[in-house]
Amino acid sequence: MKIAILPGDGIGTEIMAEAVKVLGVLDLKFETESALVGGVAYDAHGHPLPEGTLNLAKAADAVLFGAVGDWKYDKLERQFRPEQAILGLRKHLGLFANFRPAICYEQLTHASSLKPELVAGLDILIIRELTGDIYFGQPRGRRTAVDGHFPGAEEAFDTMRYSRPEIERIAHVAFQAARKRASGKGGQGGKVTSVDKANVLETFQFWKDVVTEVHKDYPDVTLEHMYVDNAAMQLVKAPKQLDVVVTGNMFGDILSDEAAMLTGSIGMLPSASLDKHNKGLYEPSHGSAPDIAGKGVANPLATILSSAMMLRYSLNQPEAADRIESAVKAVLSAGLRTGDIWSEGTQRVGTREMGDAVVAALSGKAITTTTKITKS
Ligand code: NAD
């Protein structure tokens, strides 16, 4: 097994160091190789996704990605901005299914903006299609744009489109994921909520029809359809009614961020983007956090949990993934918190101490830290 390690910018290097440390104590045989990506790659090679980095990602069995971006690159032409590296990797690796779990850890229920009883035990999975939709339909106006704006223009539009194969493959992924999750919990089938806007958009009536057809292959999985406006409301009203949510690129972009915030901190949330062979790119849901970069305070748990997803989905090591997730829960139960999830009575720790604590939990050692309990 070969893992490409792409730490990226900002807190990327700090959080990645902890994930690599955690992977290193698992007694698994794999090779890792690192490369530059994002702003640091642009600085060194003049491109956010240099050929060497792309080749490494292509040759690897999985890619573990930190984060990219910094305000200082905002003035660059779009194609050279750090965020283009993610789009380039998705395109060249054929990644079409984005998995964003939103899990509310019992120990962090108070960190959510919702009442604890609404989020306690929350465990949902949002699956976002990545290759179609309005983001890739024909835009109007881009050729006439000046610095990305349209001075004097009377209109601009983007077209929404989905092809049958695109909808079929993401629907299969969603039904299979629901089955897997249900069997992991000792249940059968599970539930898929397909989110659309079929009442207004032709593209999403087509989406709904194709998902319904694919569902015939999965009679054990419950399928429900929900309009996106209702889904946005249900996510904050009664999120625990959802299990697997599958939707298009734009609705998924928005709903997955909404779901993320139900759990309290973006510093806790992993994600995966998979191709049709389950090769994937794994990254925390957050960005490069330039405001706290270099301070040693970033929460590494989203990246560590992303490595667990990598072991489960791409490297076929579900037991190792379970071990990492249990170790993270043990560390939270021991009261350790980075600043983003800290609350009165818990112990504030830095990035490295949090990684060390996960390693200690995995190695069966006591979870300790030298940091004093922070009172305010
Ligand atoms: P961000 O996610 O980087 O930060 C938002 C807020 O959350 C900040 O206050 C930050 O300090 C905090 N935060 C984020 N991750 C944290 C962690 N692990 N621990 C503790 N606190 C954390 O979003 P932003 O500030 O809007 O964007 C910063 C840069 O990141 C931009 O250049 C943006 O384009 C880029 N970005 C990259 C990705 C990616 O690499 N996939 C995703 C989103 C944003």
Coordinates of C-alpha atoms and ligand atoms in Angstrom, one line a residue:
M1 CA 0.0 0.0 0.0
K2 CA 1.3 3.4 -0.9
I3 CA -0.1 6.6 0.6
A4 CA 0.6 10.0 -1.0
I5 CA 0.9 12.6 1.8
L6 CA 0.1 16.1 0.7
P7 CA 0.2 18.5 3.7
G8 CA -0.3 21.7 1.8
D9 CA -0.5 25.2 3.4
G10 CA -1.2 26.9 6.7
I11 CA -2.0 24.4 9.4
G12 CA -1.8 21.6 6.8
T13 CA 1.8 20.6 7.8
E14 CA 1.0 20.7 11.6
I15 CA -2.2 18.5 11.4
M16 CA -0.6 16.1 8.9
A17 CA 2.4 15.4 11.1
E18 CA 0.0 14.1 13.8
A19 CA -2.0 11.9 11.3
V20 CA 1.2 10.4 10.0
K21 CA 2.4 9.7 13.6
V22 CA -0.9 8.0 14.4
L23 CA -0.7 5.8 11.2
G24 CA 2.8 4.9 12.2
V25 CA 1.8 3.0 15.4
L26 CA -0.8 0.7 13.7
D27 CA 1.5 -2.2 12.8
L28 CA 0.4 -2.0 9.2
K29 CA 2.8 -2.2 6.3
F30 CA 2.5 0.8 4.0
E31 CA 4.8 3.2 2.3
T32 CA 4.3 7.0 2.4
E33 CA 5.7 9.7 0.2
S34 CA 5.1 13.4 0.6
A35 CA 4.9 16.2 -2.0
L36 CA 4.1 19.9 -2.1
V37 CA 0.6 21.0 -3.0
G38 CA -1.2 24.4 -3.0
G39 CA 0.5 27.7 -2.3
V40 CA 3.7 26.1 -1.2
A41 CA 3.9 24.2 -4.5
Y42 CA 3.1 27.4 -6.4
D43 CA 6.0 29.1 -4.6
A44 CA 8.4 26.3 -5.3
H45 CA 7.3 25.2 -8.8
G46 CA 5.0 27.9 -10.2
H47 CA 1.9 25.7 -10.0
P48 CA -0.4 24.6 -7.2
L49 CA -0.5 21.0 -8.5
P50 CA 2.9 20.3 -10.0
E51 CA 3.3 17.3 -12.3
G52 CA 5.4 15.4 -9.7
T53 CA 2.7 15.8 -7.1
L54 CA 0.0 14.7 -9.5
N55 CA 2.0 11.6 -10.6
L56 CA 2.6 10.6 -7.0
A57 CA -1.2 10.9 -6.3
K58 CA -2.0 8.8 -9.4
A59 CA 0.5 6.1 -8.4
A60 CA -0.6 5.9 -4.8
D61 CA -3.4 3.7 -3.4
A62 CA -4.8 6.7 -1.5
V63 CA -4.0 10.3 -0.9
L64 CA -4.0 12.0 2.5
F65 CA -4.4 15.7 2.0
G66 CA -4.0 18.5 4.6
A67 CA -5.4 21.8 3.4
V68 CA -4.5 24.5 0.9
G69 CA -4.9 28.3 0.6
D70 CA -3.8 31.6 2.0
W71 CA -5.1 35.1 1.5
K72 CA -1.8 36.1 0.0
Y73 CA -2.6 34.1 -3.2
D74 CA -5.9 35.8 -3.8
K75 CA -4.5 38.1 -6.4
L76 CA -3.2 35.3 -8.6
E77 CA -5.0 34.3 -11.8
R78 CA -7.6 31.6 -10.9
Q79 CA -5.7 28.7 -12.4
F80 CA -2.7 29.3 -10.1
R81 CA -4.6 29.7 -6.9
P82 CA -3.9 27.0 -4.3
E83 CA -7.6 25.7 -4.3
Q84 CA -7.2 24.7 -7.9
A85 CA -5.0 21.9 -6.7
I86 CA -8.1 20.2 -5.2
L87 CA -10.1 20.6 -8.3
G88 CA -7.2 19.3 -10.4
L89 CA -6.8 16.2 -8.2
R90 CA -10.6 15.5 -8.3
K91 CA -10.5 15.7 -12.1
H92 CA -7.3 13.7 -12.8
L93 CA -8.1 11.0 -10.2
G94 CA -11.8 10.7 -11.4
L95 CA -13.1 11.4 -7.9
F96 CA -16.9 11.7 -8.1
A97 CA -18.3 10.8 -4.6
N98 CA -17.6 13.1 -1.7
F99 CA -18.4 11.6 1.7
R100 CA -18.9 14.0 4.6
P101 CA -19.9 12.3 7.8
A102 CA -21.4 14.5 10.5
I103 CA -20.9 12.8 13.8
C104 CA -21.7 14.4 17.1
Y105 CA -19.4 12.9 19.7
E106 CA -21.2 12.5 23.0
Q107 CA -18.5 14.4 24.8
L108 CA -19.0 17.5 22.5
T109 CA -22.7 17.8 22.3
H110 CA -22.6 21.1 24.2
A111 CA -20.3 22.5 21.4
S112 CA -23.2 22.4 18.9
S113 CA -25.4 25.4 18.2
L114 CA -28.4 23.1 18.5
K115 CA -29.9 21.8 21.8
P116 CA -28.0 18.8 23.0
E117 CA -31.0 16.4 22.7
L118 CA -31.3 17.2 19.0
V119 CA -27.6 16.3 18.3
A120 CA -26.6 13.7 20.9
G121 CA -25.7 10.5 19.0
L122 CA -26.1 12.2 15.6
D123 CA -24.4 10.1 12.9
I124 CA -25.3 11.0 9.4
L125 CA -23.4 10.8 6.1
I126 CA -23.8 13.3 3.4
I127 CA -22.8 12.1 -0.1
R128 CA -22.2 14.8 -2.6
E129 CA -21.8 14.2 -6.3
L130 CA -18.7 16.0 -7.5
T131 CA -18.5 15.9 -11.3
G132 CA -21.8 17.3 -12.6
D133 CA -24.4 20.0 -11.9
I134 CA -24.3 23.7 -12.4
Y135 CA -20.6 23.9 -11.5
F136 CA -19.7 22.2 -14.8
G137 CA -22.5 23.2 -17.1
Q138 CA -21.9 25.8 -19.8
P139 CA -21.3 29.2 -18.2
R140 CA -22.2 32.5 -20.0
G141 CA -20.0 35.5 -19.7
R142 CA -16.7 34.0 -18.5
R143 CA -14.9 34.9 -21.8
T144 CA -16.0 38.5 -21.4
A145 CA -15.0 38.7 -17.7
V146 CA -12.5 41.3 -16.6
D147 CA -10.7 40.1 -13.4
G148 CA -13.6 37.7 -12.8
H149 CA -16.3 40.4 -13.0
F150 CA -18.6 41.5 -15.8
P151 CA -18.6 45.3 -16.1
G152 CA -21.5 46.6 -18.2
A153 CA -23.0 43.1 -18.8
E154 CA -26.8 42.6 -18.8
E155 CA -26.9 39.0 -17.8
A156 CA -24.9 35.9 -16.9
F157 CA -25.9 32.3 -16.5
D158 CA -24.7 28.8 -15.7
T159 CA -26.5 25.7 -16.9
M160 CA -27.4 22.8 -14.6
R161 CA -26.9 19.3 -16.1
Y162 CA -26.6 15.7 -15.0
S163 CA -26.2 12.6 -17.2
R164 CA -27.8 9.3 -16.4
P165 CA -24.4 7.5 -15.7
E166 CA -23.4 10.2 -13.3
I167 CA -26.6 9.9 -11.3
E168 CA -26.6 6.1 -11.4
R169 CA -23.1 5.7 -10.1
I170 CA -23.6 8.1 -7.2
A171 CA -26.9 6.4 -6.3
H172 CA -25.2 3.0 -6.2
V173 CA -22.5 4.5 -3.9
A174 CA -25.2 5.9 -1.6
F175 CA -27.3 2.7 -1.4
Q176 CA -24.1 0.6 -0.8
A177 CA -22.9 3.0 1.9
A178 CA -26.3 2.8 3.7
R179 CA -26.1 -1.0 3.7
K180 CA -22.5 -0.9 5.0
R181 CA -23.4 1.5 7.8
A182 CA -26.5 -0.5 8.8
S183 CA -24.6 -3.8 8.9
G184 CA -21.9 -2.1 11.0
K185 CA -24.6 -1.2 13.5
G186 CA -26.1 -4.7 13.5
G187 CA -29.1 -3.5 11.4
Q188 CA -30.3 -4.1 7.9
G189 CA -30.3 -1.9 4.8
G190 CA -30.4 1.6 6.3
K191 CA -32.0 4.6 4.7
V192 CA -31.1 6.9 1.9
T193 CA -32.6 10.4 1.6
S194 CA -32.2 11.7 -2.0
V195 CA -32.3 15.5 -2.0
D196 CA -33.5 17.3 -5.1
K197 CA -35.5 20.3 -6.3
A198 CA -37.7 18.3 -8.6
N199 CA -40.7 20.6 -8.1
V200 CA -38.9 23.4 -10.0
L201 CA -35.8 22.0 -11.9
E202 CA -36.0 19.5 -14.8
T203 CA -32.5 18.3 -13.9
F204 CA -33.6 17.2 -10.5
Q205 CA -36.8 15.5 -11.7
F206 CA -34.4 13.4 -13.9
W207 CA -32.2 12.9 -10.8
K208 CA -35.2 11.7 -8.8
D209 CA -36.3 9.3 -11.5
V210 CA -32.9 7.7 -12.0
V211 CA -32.3 7.3 -8.2
T212 CA -35.7 5.6 -8.0
E213 CA -34.7 3.2 -10.8
V214 CA -31.4 2.3 -9.1
H215 CA -33.2 1.7 -5.9
K216 CA -34.8 -1.4 -7.4
D217 CA -31.4 -3.1 -6.9
Y218 CA -31.5 -2.3 -3.2
P219 CA -34.9 -3.4 -1.8
D220 CA -33.5 -3.7 1.7
V221 CA -32.6 0.0 1.8
T222 CA -35.3 2.5 2.5
L223 CA -35.4 5.4 0.0
E224 CA -37.0 8.7 0.6
H225 CA -37.0 11.9 -1.5
M226 CA -36.8 15.4 0.0
Y227 CA -36.7 18.8 -1.5
V228 CA -33.5 20.7 -0.7
D229 CA -35.3 23.6 1.1
N230 CA -37.0 21.1 3.4
A231 CA -33.7 19.2 3.8
A232 CA -32.0 22.4 5.0
M233 CA -34.8 22.9 7.5
Q234 CA -34.9 19.2 8.7
L235 CA -31.1 19.3 9.3
V236 CA -31.6 21.9 12.0
K237 CA -35.1 20.8 13.2
A238 CA -34.6 17.0 13.6
P239 CA -31.3 15.9 12.0
K240 CA -31.3 12.4 13.6
Q241 CA -34.1 11.3 11.3
L242 CA -31.5 11.3 8.5
D243 CA -29.0 8.4 7.8
V244 CA -27.4 8.7 4.3
V245 CA -28.2 11.8 2.3
V246 CA -27.3 11.8 -1.4
T247 CA -27.4 14.9 -3.5
G248 CA -26.0 16.9 -6.4
N249 CA -22.8 19.0 -6.4
M250 CA -24.3 22.4 -5.4
F251 CA -26.9 21.2 -2.8
G252 CA -24.2 18.9 -1.4
D253 CA -21.8 21.7 -1.1
I254 CA -24.2 23.7 1.0
L255 CA -25.9 21.0 3.0
S256 CA -22.6 19.3 4.0
D257 CA -21.3 22.6 5.6
E258 CA -24.6 23.0 7.4
A259 CA -24.5 19.4 8.7
A260 CA -20.8 20.0 9.7
M261 CA -21.8 22.8 12.0
L262 CA -24.4 20.7 13.8
T263 CA -21.5 18.8 15.3
G264 CA -19.9 21.9 16.9
S265 CA -16.5 22.2 15.3
I266 CA -15.1 21.9 11.8
G267 CA -11.9 20.8 13.4
M268 CA -13.5 17.4 14.0
L269 CA -14.8 16.5 10.6
P270 CA -13.1 14.2 8.1
S271 CA -14.1 13.7 4.5
A272 CA -13.4 11.4 1.6
S273 CA -13.6 11.8 -2.2
L274 CA -13.7 8.4 -4.0
D275 CA -13.3 7.1 -7.5
K276 CA -15.2 4.1 -9.0
H277 CA -12.5 1.7 -7.6
N278 CA -12.7 3.2 -4.1
K279 CA -9.3 4.9 -4.5
G280 CA -9.7 8.1 -2.7
L281 CA -8.5 11.5 -1.5
Y282 CA -9.0 12.0 2.3
E283 CA -8.9 15.4 3.9
P284 CA -10.3 17.4 6.8
S285 CA -13.4 19.4 6.0
H286 CA -11.8 22.6 7.1
G287 CA -9.3 24.8 5.3
S288 CA -5.8 25.9 6.0
A289 CA -6.8 28.3 8.8
P290 CA -4.1 30.9 8.2
D291 CA -5.2 32.8 11.3
I292 CA -3.8 30.0 13.6
A293 CA -1.1 28.5 11.3
G294 CA 2.3 28.0 13.0
K295 CA 0.9 28.4 16.5
G296 CA 0.6 24.7 17.3
V297 CA -3.1 25.0 18.4
A298 CA -5.0 23.5 15.4
N299 CA -7.2 20.5 16.0
P300 CA -5.6 17.5 14.2
L301 CA -8.6 15.2 14.9
A302 CA -10.3 15.8 11.5
T303 CA -7.1 14.8 9.7
I304 CA -6.6 11.8 12.0
L305 CA -10.2 10.7 11.4
S306 CA -9.7 11.2 7.7
S307 CA -6.9 8.7 7.9
A308 CA -9.3 6.3 9.5
M309 CA -11.7 6.8 6.6
M310 CA -8.8 6.1 4.2
L311 CA -8.1 2.8 6.0
R312 CA -11.8 1.8 5.8
Y313 CA -12.7 2.8 2.3
S314 CA -9.5 2.6 0.2
L315 CA -7.1 0.3 2.1
N316 CA -9.5 -2.3 3.3
Q317 CA -8.4 -2.1 7.0
P318 CA -11.7 -1.5 8.8
E319 CA -10.4 -2.8 12.1
A320 CA -7.6 -0.3 12.1
A321 CA -10.1 2.4 11.2
D322 CA -12.2 1.4 14.2
R323 CA -9.2 1.5 16.5
I324 CA -8.4 5.1 15.5
E325 CA -12.0 6.2 16.0
S326 CA -12.1 4.5 19.4
A327 CA -8.8 6.2 20.4
V328 CA -10.2 9.6 19.4
K329 CA -13.3 8.9 21.6
A330 CA -11.0 7.8 24.5
V331 CA -9.0 11.1 24.2
L332 CA -12.2 13.2 24.3
S333 CA -13.5 11.1 27.2
A334 CA -10.3 11.9 29.0
G335 CA -11.2 15.6 28.7
L336 CA -8.5 16.7 26.3
R337 CA -9.5 19.5 23.9
T338 CA -7.9 21.8 21.4
G339 CA -9.0 25.4 21.5
D340 CA -11.8 25.0 19.0
I341 CA -13.7 22.5 21.1
W342 CA -12.5 23.6 24.5
S343 CA -15.0 24.3 27.3
E344 CA -14.9 25.0 31.0
G345 CA -13.6 22.1 33.0
T346 CA -11.8 20.4 30.1
Q347 CA -8.0 20.4 29.5
R348 CA -6.7 22.6 26.7
V349 CA -4.0 21.0 24.6
G350 CA -2.0 21.9 21.5
T351 CA -1.9 20.1 18.1
R352 CA 1.1 17.9 19.0
E353 CA -0.3 16.9 22.5
M354 CA -3.6 15.9 20.9
G355 CA -1.7 13.7 18.4
D356 CA 0.4 12.2 21.2
A357 CA -2.7 11.4 23.2
V358 CA -4.3 9.5 20.3
V359 CA -1.0 7.6 19.9
A360 CA -1.1 6.8 23.7
A361 CA -4.7 5.6 23.5
L362 CA -3.8 3.4 20.5
S363 CA -0.8 1.9 22.3
G364 CA -2.9 1.2 25.4
K365 CA -1.0 3.8 27.5
A366 CA -2.5 6.3 29.9
I367 CA -3.7 9.5 28.2
T368 CA -1.8 12.2 30.0
T369 CA -0.6 15.7 29.3
T370 CA 1.6 18.2 31.0
T371 CA -0.8 21.1 30.2
K372 CA -2.6 22.5 33.2
I373 CA -6.4 22.7 33.3
T374 CA -7.3 26.0 31.7
K375 CA -9.9 27.9 33.8
S376 CA -11.0 30.6 31.3
Ligands
NAD1 P1 -10.9 27.6 7.4 O1 -11.6 26.3 7.5 O2 -9.5 27.5 7.1 O3 -11.0 28.4 8.8 C1 -12.3 28.8 9.3 C2 -12.2 29.0 10.8 O4 -12.1 27.7 11.5 C3 -10.9 29.8 11.2 O5 -11.2 30.6 12.3 C4 -9.9 28.7 11.6 O6 -9.0 29.1 12.6 C5 -10.9 27.6 12.2 N1 -10.3 26.3 12.0 C6 -10.3 25.6 10.8 N2 -9.7 24.4 11.0 C7 -9.4 24.3 12.3 C8 -8.7 23.3 13.1 N3 -8.3 22.2 12.5 N4 -8.6 23.6 14.4 C9 -9.0 24.7 14.9 N5 -9.6 25.7 14.2 C10 -9.8 25.5 12.9 O7 -11.7 28.5 6.3 P2 -11.3 29.9 5.8 O8 -10.7 30.8 6.9 O9 -12.6 30.4 5.1 O10 -10.3 29.7 4.6 C11 -8.8 29.7 4.8 C12 -8.1 29.3 3.6 O11 -8.4 27.9 3.4 C13 -8.6 30.0 2.3 O12 -7.5 30.2 1.5 C14 -9.6 29.0 1.7 O13 -9.7 29.1 0.3 C15 -8.9 27.7 2.1 N6 -9.8 26.5 2.1 C16 -9.2 25.3 1.7 C17 -9.9 24.1 1.8 C18 -9.3 22.9 1.5 O14 -8.0 22.8 1.4 N7 -10.0 21.8 1.2 C19 -11.3 24.2 2.3 C20 -11.8 25.4 2.7 C21 -11.1 26.5 2.6

